[in-house]
CSV table of C-alpha atoms and ligand atoms in Angstrom, one decimal:
chain,number,residue,atom,x,y,z
A,1,MET,CA,-94.1,96.5,170.0
A,2,SER,CA,-90.6,95.0,170.2
A,3,ASP,CA,-88.4,95.9,173.1
A,4,VAL,CA,-86.0,97.7,170.7
A,5,VAL,CA,-88.7,99.9,169.3
A,6,GLU,CA,-89.9,100.8,172.8
A,7,PHE,CA,-86.3,101.5,173.8
A,8,LEU,CA,-85.8,103.8,170.9
A,9,LYS,CA,-89.1,105.6,171.5
A,10,THR,CA,-88.3,106.3,175.1
A,11,ARG,CA,-84.5,106.9,175.2
A,12,ARG,CA,-83.4,110.0,177.0
A,13,SER,CA,-80.1,111.6,177.6
A,14,VAL,CA,-78.8,112.0,181.1
A,15,LYS,CA,-77.1,115.1,182.3
A,16,PRO,CA,-73.4,114.5,183.3
A,17,ARG,CA,-74.0,116.1,186.7
A,18,GLU,CA,-76.7,113.4,187.3
A,19,MET,CA,-74.2,110.6,186.5
A,20,THR,CA,-71.8,108.8,188.8
A,21,GLY,CA,-69.7,105.7,188.7
A,22,PRO,CA,-69.3,103.0,187.8
A,23,ALA,CA,-68.3,103.6,184.2
A,24,PRO,CA,-68.8,100.8,181.7
A,25,SER,CA,-66.3,97.9,182.2
A,26,PRO,CA,-63.5,97.5,179.6
A,27,ALA,CA,-65.6,94.8,177.8
A,28,GLU,CA,-68.7,97.0,177.8
A,29,LEU,CA,-66.6,100.0,176.5
A,30,ASP,CA,-65.4,97.7,173.7
A,31,THR,CA,-69.0,96.9,172.9
A,32,ILE,CA,-70.0,100.6,172.9
A,33,LEU,CA,-67.0,101.6,170.6
A,34,THR,CA,-67.7,98.6,168.3
A,35,ILE,CA,-71.3,99.8,167.9
A,36,GLY,CA,-70.0,103.4,167.4
A,37,ALA,CA,-68.0,102.1,164.5
A,38,ARG,CA,-70.9,100.3,162.9
A,39,VAL,CA,-72.6,103.1,161.1
A,40,PRO,CA,-73.5,104.0,157.5
A,41,ASP,CA,-70.3,105.2,155.9
A,42,HIS,CA,-70.3,105.9,152.2
A,43,GLY,CA,-67.1,104.4,150.6
A,44,LYS,CA,-66.0,102.6,153.8
A,45,LEU,CA,-63.8,105.5,154.6
A,46,ALA,CA,-64.1,105.3,158.4
A,47,PRO,CA,-64.2,109.1,158.5
A,48,TRP,CA,-64.3,109.2,162.3
A,49,ARG,CA,-62.2,108.1,165.3
A,50,PHE,CA,-62.7,108.0,169.0
A,51,ILE,CA,-60.6,109.4,171.9
A,52,VAL,CA,-61.4,107.9,175.3
A,53,PHE,CA,-61.0,110.0,178.4
A,54,GLU,CA,-61.3,108.0,181.6
A,55,GLY,CA,-60.0,108.5,185.1
A,56,GLU,CA,-57.1,110.9,185.4
A,57,ALA,CA,-57.0,111.4,181.6
A,58,ARG,CA,-60.1,113.6,182.2
A,59,ASP,CA,-58.1,115.8,184.5
A,60,ARG,CA,-55.2,116.1,182.0
A,61,ALA,CA,-57.6,117.2,179.3
A,62,GLY,CA,-59.3,119.5,181.8
A,63,ALA,CA,-56.0,121.1,182.6
A,64,ILE,CA,-55.5,121.9,178.9
A,65,ILE,CA,-59.0,123.3,178.5
A,66,ALA,CA,-58.5,125.5,181.6
A,67,GLU,CA,-55.1,126.7,180.5
A,68,VAL,CA,-56.4,127.7,177.1
A,69,PHE,CA,-59.4,129.4,178.7
A,70,ALA,CA,-57.2,131.3,181.2
A,71,GLN,CA,-54.9,132.5,178.4
A,72,LYS,CA,-57.8,133.8,176.3
A,73,HIS,CA,-59.7,135.3,179.2
A,74,PRO,CA,-57.1,136.7,181.6
A,75,GLU,CA,-59.7,138.6,183.5
A,76,ALA,CA,-62.0,135.6,184.0
A,77,PRO,CA,-62.9,134.8,187.6
A,78,ALA,CA,-61.2,131.7,189.1
A,79,ALA,CA,-64.6,129.9,189.2
A,80,ASP,CA,-64.8,130.1,185.4
A,81,VAL,CA,-61.3,128.6,185.0
A,82,GLU,CA,-62.3,125.8,187.4
A,83,ALA,CA,-65.5,125.2,185.4
A,84,ALA,CA,-63.3,124.8,182.3
A,85,ARG,CA,-61.1,122.4,184.2
A,86,GLY,CA,-64.1,120.3,185.1
A,87,ALA,CA,-65.5,120.1,181.6
A,88,LEU,CA,-64.9,116.4,181.2
A,89,ARG,CA,-64.9,115.4,184.9
A,90,GLN,CA,-68.6,114.9,185.8
A,91,ALA,CA,-69.2,111.7,184.0
A,92,PRO,CA,-66.7,108.8,184.8
A,93,LEU,CA,-66.1,108.2,181.0
A,94,VAL,CA,-66.1,110.6,178.1
A,95,VAL,CA,-65.6,109.5,174.5
A,96,ALA,CA,-64.8,112.2,171.9
A,97,VAL,CA,-66.0,111.5,168.4
A,98,VAL,CA,-63.6,113.1,166.0
A,99,SER,CA,-64.8,113.8,162.5
A,100,SER,CA,-61.9,112.9,160.3
A,101,PRO,CA,-62.9,113.4,156.7
A,102,LYS,CA,-60.8,111.8,154.0
A,103,PRO,CA,-60.1,113.4,150.6
A,104,HIS,CA,-62.4,111.5,148.1
A,105,ASP,CA,-63.6,112.4,144.6
A,106,LYS,CA,-67.1,110.8,145.1
A,107,VAL,CA,-67.9,111.1,148.8
A,108,PRO,CA,-68.3,114.7,149.8
A,109,ALA,CA,-67.0,115.8,153.2
A,110,TRP,CA,-70.7,116.5,154.2
A,111,GLU,CA,-71.5,112.8,154.0
A,112,GLN,CA,-68.5,111.9,156.0
A,113,GLU,CA,-69.5,114.4,158.7
A,114,LEU,CA,-73.0,113.0,158.8
A,115,SER,CA,-71.4,109.6,159.3
A,116,ALA,CA,-69.5,111.0,162.4
A,117,GLY,CA,-72.9,112.2,163.7
A,118,ALA,CA,-74.3,108.7,163.2
A,119,SER,CA,-71.4,107.3,165.1
A,120,ALA,CA,-72.0,109.7,168.0
A,121,LEU,CA,-75.6,108.7,168.3
A,122,ASN,CA,-74.7,105.0,168.1
A,123,LEU,CA,-72.4,105.5,171.1
A,124,VAL,CA,-75.2,107.2,173.0
A,125,THR,CA,-77.6,104.4,172.1
A,126,ALA,CA,-75.2,101.6,172.9
A,127,ALA,CA,-74.3,103.0,176.3
A,128,THR,CA,-78.0,103.5,177.1
A,129,ALA,CA,-78.9,100.0,176.0
A,130,LEU,CA,-76.3,98.7,178.4
A,131,GLY,CA,-78.0,100.5,181.2
A,132,TYR,CA,-75.8,103.6,181.4
A,133,GLY,CA,-76.7,107.2,181.0
A,134,ALA,CA,-75.2,109.1,178.1
A,135,ASN,CA,-75.2,112.6,176.7
A,136,TRP,CA,-73.7,114.0,173.4
A,137,LEU,CA,-72.3,117.4,174.3
A,138,SER,CA,-70.0,120.0,172.8
A,139,GLY,CA,-69.0,123.3,174.5
A,140,TRP,CA,-66.7,126.2,173.5
A,141,PHE,CA,-63.6,124.0,173.8
A,142,ALA,CA,-64.9,121.6,171.1
A,143,TYR,CA,-64.4,124.4,168.6
A,144,ASP,CA,-61.3,126.0,170.0
A,145,ARG,CA,-58.3,125.3,167.6
A,146,ASP,CA,-55.8,125.5,170.5
A,147,VAL,CA,-57.7,122.9,172.5
A,148,MET,CA,-58.2,120.8,169.4
A,149,ASP,CA,-54.5,120.8,168.6
A,150,ARG,CA,-53.5,120.0,172.2
A,151,LEU,CA,-56.0,117.1,172.4
A,152,GLY,CA,-54.4,115.6,169.3
A,153,LEU,CA,-56.7,116.6,166.4
A,154,LYS,CA,-55.1,117.0,162.9
A,155,PRO,CA,-55.9,120.3,161.1
A,156,GLU,CA,-58.6,118.7,159.0
A,157,GLU,CA,-60.3,117.1,162.0
A,158,ARG,CA,-63.1,118.4,164.2
A,159,PHE,CA,-65.0,117.2,167.2
A,160,ALA,CA,-68.4,115.9,166.4
A,161,GLY,CA,-69.0,115.9,170.1
A,162,PHE,CA,-68.1,114.5,173.5
A,163,ILE,CA,-70.2,111.5,174.7
A,164,HIS,CA,-70.4,111.6,178.4
A,165,ILE,CA,-71.2,108.2,179.9
A,166,GLY,CA,-71.9,107.0,183.5
A,167,THR,CA,-74.4,105.5,185.8
A,168,PRO,CA,-77.6,107.6,186.0
A,169,GLN,CA,-78.5,108.8,189.5
A,170,ARG,CA,-82.1,109.5,188.6
A,171,HIS,CA,-84.6,109.1,185.9
A,172,SER,CA,-84.5,112.0,183.3
A,173,SER,CA,-87.8,113.7,182.8
A,174,GLU,CA,-89.4,113.8,179.3
A,175,ARG,CA,-88.3,116.5,176.9
A,176,PRO,CA,-90.7,118.1,174.4
A,177,ARG,CA,-90.5,116.7,170.9
A,178,PRO,CA,-91.8,118.2,167.7
A,179,THR,CA,-95.1,116.8,166.5
A,180,LEU,CA,-94.8,114.9,163.3
A,181,SER,CA,-97.1,117.4,161.6
A,182,GLU,CA,-94.5,120.1,162.1
A,183,ILE,CA,-91.7,118.3,160.5
A,184,VAL,CA,-93.2,115.9,158.0
A,185,THR,CA,-94.5,116.8,154.6
A,186,ARG,CA,-95.6,114.6,151.8
A,187,PHE,CA,-94.4,115.3,148.4
B,201,FMN,C1,-73.6,118.1,168.1
B,201,FMN,C2,-74.4,118.2,169.4
B,201,FMN,C3,-73.9,119.0,170.4
B,201,FMN,C4,-74.6,119.2,171.6
B,201,FMN,N1,-74.1,119.9,172.6
B,201,FMN,C5,-74.8,120.2,173.7
B,201,FMN,C6,-74.3,121.0,174.7
B,201,FMN,O1,-73.1,121.4,174.7
B,201,FMN,N2,-75.0,121.2,175.8
B,201,FMN,C7,-76.3,120.7,175.9
B,201,FMN,O2,-77.0,120.9,176.9
B,201,FMN,N3,-76.8,119.9,175.0
B,201,FMN,C8,-76.1,119.6,173.9
B,201,FMN,N4,-76.6,118.8,172.9
B,201,FMN,C9,-78.0,118.2,173.1
B,201,FMN,C10,-78.0,116.9,173.9
B,201,FMN,O3,-77.1,116.0,173.3
B,201,FMN,C11,-79.3,116.2,173.9
B,201,FMN,O4,-79.8,116.2,172.5
B,201,FMN,C12,-80.4,116.8,174.7
B,201,FMN,O5,-79.9,116.7,176.0
B,201,FMN,C13,-81.7,116.0,174.6
B,201,FMN,O6,-81.5,114.7,174.8
B,201,FMN,P1,-82.3,113.4,174.2
B,201,FMN,O7,-83.1,113.8,173.1
B,201,FMN,O8,-81.2,112.5,173.9
B,201,FMN,O9,-83.1,113.0,175.4
B,201,FMN,C14,-75.9,118.6,171.8
B,201,FMN,C15,-76.4,117.8,170.7
B,201,FMN,C16,-75.7,117.6,169.5
B,201,FMN,C17,-76.3,116.8,168.4
């Protein structure tokens, strides 16, 4: 079996709390983003874009997330506000995948959204192939219009997810997978 097949058969996500620095170097990040942009994309519309949160940018984004959370939950305990503030702070690098569908008479928005999902998985796969840990996560703030606006999303855009990337501190245990007989039928 080729190394690539073995890699794909055994790839596992890493929890952000089990990641530490270093983050990918600038050259490695370029490689990861380049692979993220190399996905099936009907009509070559590039219906996705990436926002990189690294270093103190994670704190600026966290301050926005915490502020929106506190406004909407004035009774929330301080610990919950702090958890919101730390949403993007565990991994040293977070890349948001923004689904950015373009009006098109032949390519439905659904296909463009699927392409954004492919892009998110390619980022996870590329980071993992370079020896980093990665995890595709969302969270309430990924769907909150105020957070979305303040992180720079246009009205038609949504987050496909946040890809947390860092150096794994330990090996992730296996996760149950569906058996093929549960998910495969033959027509
Ligand atoms: C769009 C999307 C959002 C996700 N959001 C979360 C999340 O917020 N929290 C979480 O624990 N897992 C979330 N996951 C699941 C993880 O990315 C991942 O699938 C899971 O940890 C299993 O990882 P593995 O199959 O890559 O090993 C999300 C997955 C997708 C596709």
